[in-house]
N, C-alpha and C. Protein backbone atom coordinates (compact mmCIF):
# COMPACT_ATOMS: atom_id res chain seq x y z
N MET A 1 27.23 -88.26 19.81
CA MET A 1 28.36 -87.31 19.20
C MET A 1 29.59 -87.66 20.21
N THR A 2 30.77 -87.22 18.83
CA THR A 2 31.36 -88.31 18.50
C THR A 2 32.53 -87.35 19.12
N THR A 3 33.13 -87.11 20.31
CA THR A 3 34.77 -86.05 19.68
C THR A 3 36.28 -86.53 19.58
N ALA A 4 36.67 -85.25 18.62
CA ALA A 4 38.43 -86.02 18.36
C ALA A 4 38.52 -84.53 18.14
N VAL A 5 39.85 -84.35 18.73
CA VAL A 5 40.49 -83.55 19.81
C VAL A 5 42.11 -84.01 18.21
N PHE A 6 42.87 -83.12 17.42
CA PHE A 6 43.81 -82.46 16.27
C PHE A 6 44.95 -81.60 16.59
N THR A 7 46.24 -81.91 16.07
CA THR A 7 47.54 -81.42 16.79
C THR A 7 47.09 -80.15 14.71
N VAL A 8 47.25 -78.70 15.68
CA VAL A 8 47.72 -77.73 12.93
C VAL A 8 48.90 -76.78 14.06
N SER A 9 49.42 -77.03 12.85
CA SER A 9 51.06 -76.06 12.51
C SER A 9 50.60 -75.17 12.59
N GLY A 10 51.09 -73.94 12.45
CA GLY A 10 50.19 -72.40 11.98
C GLY A 10 48.96 -71.33 12.84
N MET A 11 48.87 -72.27 12.86
CA MET A 11 47.85 -71.10 14.20
C MET A 11 48.81 -69.78 14.54
N THR A 12 48.57 -68.76 14.89
CA THR A 12 49.69 -67.50 15.54
C THR A 12 48.75 -66.71 16.40
N CYS A 13 46.63 -66.61 15.57
CA CYS A 13 46.03 -66.18 16.65
C CYS A 13 44.79 -65.65 16.19
N GLY A 14 43.62 -65.14 16.64
CA GLY A 14 42.48 -65.50 16.57
C GLY A 14 41.57 -65.78 14.91
N HIS A 15 42.45 -64.48 13.98
CA HIS A 15 41.62 -65.31 12.34
C HIS A 15 42.29 -66.74 11.92
N CYS A 16 43.43 -67.00 12.41
CA CYS A 16 44.18 -68.51 12.58
C CYS A 16 42.25 -69.07 13.37
N GLU A 17 42.09 -69.50 13.84
CA GLU A 17 41.41 -70.13 14.93
C GLU A 17 39.73 -69.20 14.10
N LYS A 18 39.64 -69.12 13.51
CA LYS A 18 38.06 -68.49 13.15
C LYS A 18 38.38 -69.21 11.83
N SER A 19 39.66 -68.81 11.11
CA SER A 19 39.39 -69.86 9.52
C SER A 19 39.55 -71.10 9.22
N VAL A 20 39.48 -72.12 10.51
CA VAL A 20 40.37 -73.51 10.92
C VAL A 20 38.69 -74.01 10.96
N SER A 21 38.55 -72.95 11.88
CA SER A 21 37.04 -73.43 13.02
C SER A 21 35.89 -73.41 11.36
N GLU A 22 36.34 -72.35 10.67
CA GLU A 22 34.98 -72.41 9.14
C GLU A 22 35.12 -73.87 8.31
N GLU A 23 35.93 -73.64 8.04
CA GLU A 23 36.51 -74.74 7.49
C GLU A 23 35.60 -76.41 8.18
N VAL A 24 36.08 -76.37 9.34
CA VAL A 24 36.21 -77.87 9.49
C VAL A 24 35.19 -77.05 10.09
N GLY A 25 34.09 -77.03 10.70
CA GLY A 25 32.46 -76.69 10.17
C GLY A 25 31.65 -76.74 9.98
N ALA A 26 31.99 -76.05 8.49
CA ALA A 26 31.12 -77.35 7.26
C ALA A 26 31.59 -78.10 7.05
N LEU A 27 31.60 -79.17 7.55
CA LEU A 27 32.02 -80.92 7.17
C LEU A 27 30.73 -81.40 7.43
N PRO A 28 30.35 -81.71 6.98
CA PRO A 28 29.67 -82.69 6.50
C PRO A 28 29.28 -83.56 8.58
N GLY A 29 28.36 -83.00 9.08
CA GLY A 29 28.10 -83.59 11.00
C GLY A 29 28.70 -83.12 11.53
N VAL A 30 29.29 -82.41 11.96
CA VAL A 30 30.57 -80.62 11.95
C VAL A 30 29.48 -80.40 13.54
N THR A 31 29.61 -80.30 13.77
CA THR A 31 27.98 -79.84 14.66
C THR A 31 28.82 -79.09 15.59
N GLN A 32 30.15 -78.77 16.45
CA GLN A 32 30.82 -77.11 17.20
C GLN A 32 32.94 -77.61 17.10
N VAL A 33 32.97 -76.58 17.06
CA VAL A 33 34.42 -76.57 16.07
C VAL A 33 34.85 -75.90 17.29
N SER A 34 36.23 -75.53 18.12
CA SER A 34 36.63 -74.79 18.85
C SER A 34 38.31 -75.25 18.37
N ALA A 35 38.82 -74.01 18.58
CA ALA A 35 40.27 -73.94 17.75
C ALA A 35 41.22 -73.10 18.66
N ASP A 36 42.09 -73.83 19.45
CA ASP A 36 43.00 -72.73 19.85
C ASP A 36 44.46 -73.13 19.27
N ALA A 37 44.41 -71.31 18.92
CA ALA A 37 45.89 -71.56 18.50
C ALA A 37 47.20 -71.16 19.39
N LYS A 38 47.42 -70.79 20.64
CA LYS A 38 48.21 -71.45 21.47
C LYS A 38 48.73 -72.38 22.56
N SER A 39 47.65 -73.23 21.82
CA SER A 39 48.24 -74.62 21.95
C SER A 39 47.65 -75.75 20.69
N GLY A 40 47.59 -74.93 19.73
CA GLY A 40 47.74 -75.66 18.47
C GLY A 40 46.54 -77.65 17.66
N LEU A 41 45.74 -76.81 18.58
CA LEU A 41 44.19 -77.50 19.40
C LEU A 41 43.21 -77.53 18.33
N VAL A 42 42.87 -78.63 17.46
CA VAL A 42 41.81 -78.29 16.85
C VAL A 42 40.87 -79.50 17.78
N THR A 43 39.53 -78.74 18.65
CA THR A 43 38.31 -79.57 19.27
C THR A 43 37.43 -80.35 17.83
N ILE A 44 36.65 -81.41 17.94
CA ILE A 44 35.67 -81.25 16.70
C ILE A 44 34.16 -82.44 17.23
N GLU A 45 33.25 -82.01 17.39
CA GLU A 45 32.00 -82.30 18.49
C GLU A 45 31.30 -82.65 16.42
N SER A 46 31.35 -84.03 16.59
CA SER A 46 30.57 -84.83 15.30
C SER A 46 29.89 -85.54 15.12
N GLU A 47 28.77 -85.78 14.53
CA GLU A 47 27.20 -87.08 14.81
C GLU A 47 28.57 -87.99 14.80
N GLN A 48 28.92 -88.22 14.32
CA GLN A 48 30.06 -89.61 14.09
C GLN A 48 31.23 -88.24 14.03
N PRO A 49 31.38 -90.38 14.21
CA PRO A 49 33.45 -90.23 13.90
C PRO A 49 33.40 -89.67 11.88
N LEU A 50 35.42 -88.74 12.31
CA LEU A 50 35.17 -87.76 10.59
C LEU A 50 36.67 -88.97 10.73
N ASP A 51 37.14 -88.09 9.87
CA ASP A 51 37.76 -89.95 8.36
C ASP A 51 39.25 -88.89 8.44
N ASP A 52 40.06 -89.16 9.13
CA ASP A 52 41.48 -88.36 9.43
C ASP A 52 41.55 -87.49 7.35
N ALA A 53 42.26 -87.60 6.63
CA ALA A 53 42.18 -88.05 6.12
C ALA A 53 41.39 -86.30 5.35
N THR A 54 40.08 -86.19 5.70
CA THR A 54 38.83 -85.54 6.29
C THR A 54 39.22 -84.08 5.60
N VAL A 55 39.83 -84.44 8.15
CA VAL A 55 39.78 -82.73 8.29
C VAL A 55 40.80 -82.86 7.81
N ARG A 56 41.37 -83.61 7.41
CA ARG A 56 42.86 -82.28 6.97
C ARG A 56 43.16 -81.74 5.87
N ALA A 57 42.40 -81.77 4.80
CA ALA A 57 41.76 -81.89 3.64
C ALA A 57 41.61 -80.39 3.91
N ALA A 58 40.43 -80.10 5.31
CA ALA A 58 39.56 -78.68 5.89
C ALA A 58 40.80 -77.54 5.77
N VAL A 59 41.19 -78.16 6.59
CA VAL A 59 42.78 -77.72 7.54
C VAL A 59 43.91 -77.67 6.30
N ASP A 60 43.80 -78.12 6.21
CA ASP A 60 44.76 -77.40 4.53
C ASP A 60 44.17 -76.13 3.38
N GLU A 61 42.70 -76.60 3.85
CA GLU A 61 41.48 -75.49 2.54
C GLU A 61 42.30 -74.18 3.34
N ALA A 62 42.00 -74.37 4.87
CA ALA A 62 42.37 -72.86 5.20
C ALA A 62 43.36 -72.77 4.58
N GLY A 63 44.80 -72.67 4.43
CA GLY A 63 45.76 -72.84 4.46
C GLY A 63 46.22 -72.91 6.51
N TYR A 64 46.69 -73.99 7.08
CA TYR A 64 47.47 -74.70 7.86
C TYR A 64 47.49 -76.04 8.07
N GLU A 65 48.84 -76.42 8.45
CA GLU A 65 48.74 -77.79 8.33
C GLU A 65 47.85 -79.41 9.39
N LEU A 66 47.52 -79.70 9.95
CA LEU A 66 47.19 -80.76 10.88
C LEU A 66 48.07 -82.02 10.21
N THR A 67 48.87 -81.76 12.19
CA THR A 67 50.17 -82.46 12.61
C THR A 67 49.84 -83.71 12.79
N GLY A 68 48.78 -83.89 13.40
CA GLY A 68 48.54 -85.25 13.68
C GLY A 68 47.34 -85.60 14.67
N ARG A 69 46.91 -86.50 15.73
CA ARG A 69 45.47 -86.51 15.71
C ARG A 69 45.90 -87.58 17.65
N THR A 70 45.10 -86.10 18.81
CA THR A 70 45.70 -86.74 19.68
C THR A 70 44.39 -87.96 20.85
N ALA A 71 42.74 -87.22 20.20
CA ALA A 71 41.96 -87.71 20.89
C ALA A 71 40.52 -88.52 19.62
């Protein structure tokens, strides 16, 4: 298992958190997603390391912008 933390801009509420979590959670190998609108952080646990471009595409699909990776 690996854990990655990304920063996402544009999340302002619980609905935003849910949208991002659902899109990222649908990626192959993802086992858990925690999105926090207040901090702008999205923590992803997965079976294998995720490619940043794949995560960026999922966040874009949810309507938000991946702005970086913190861990």
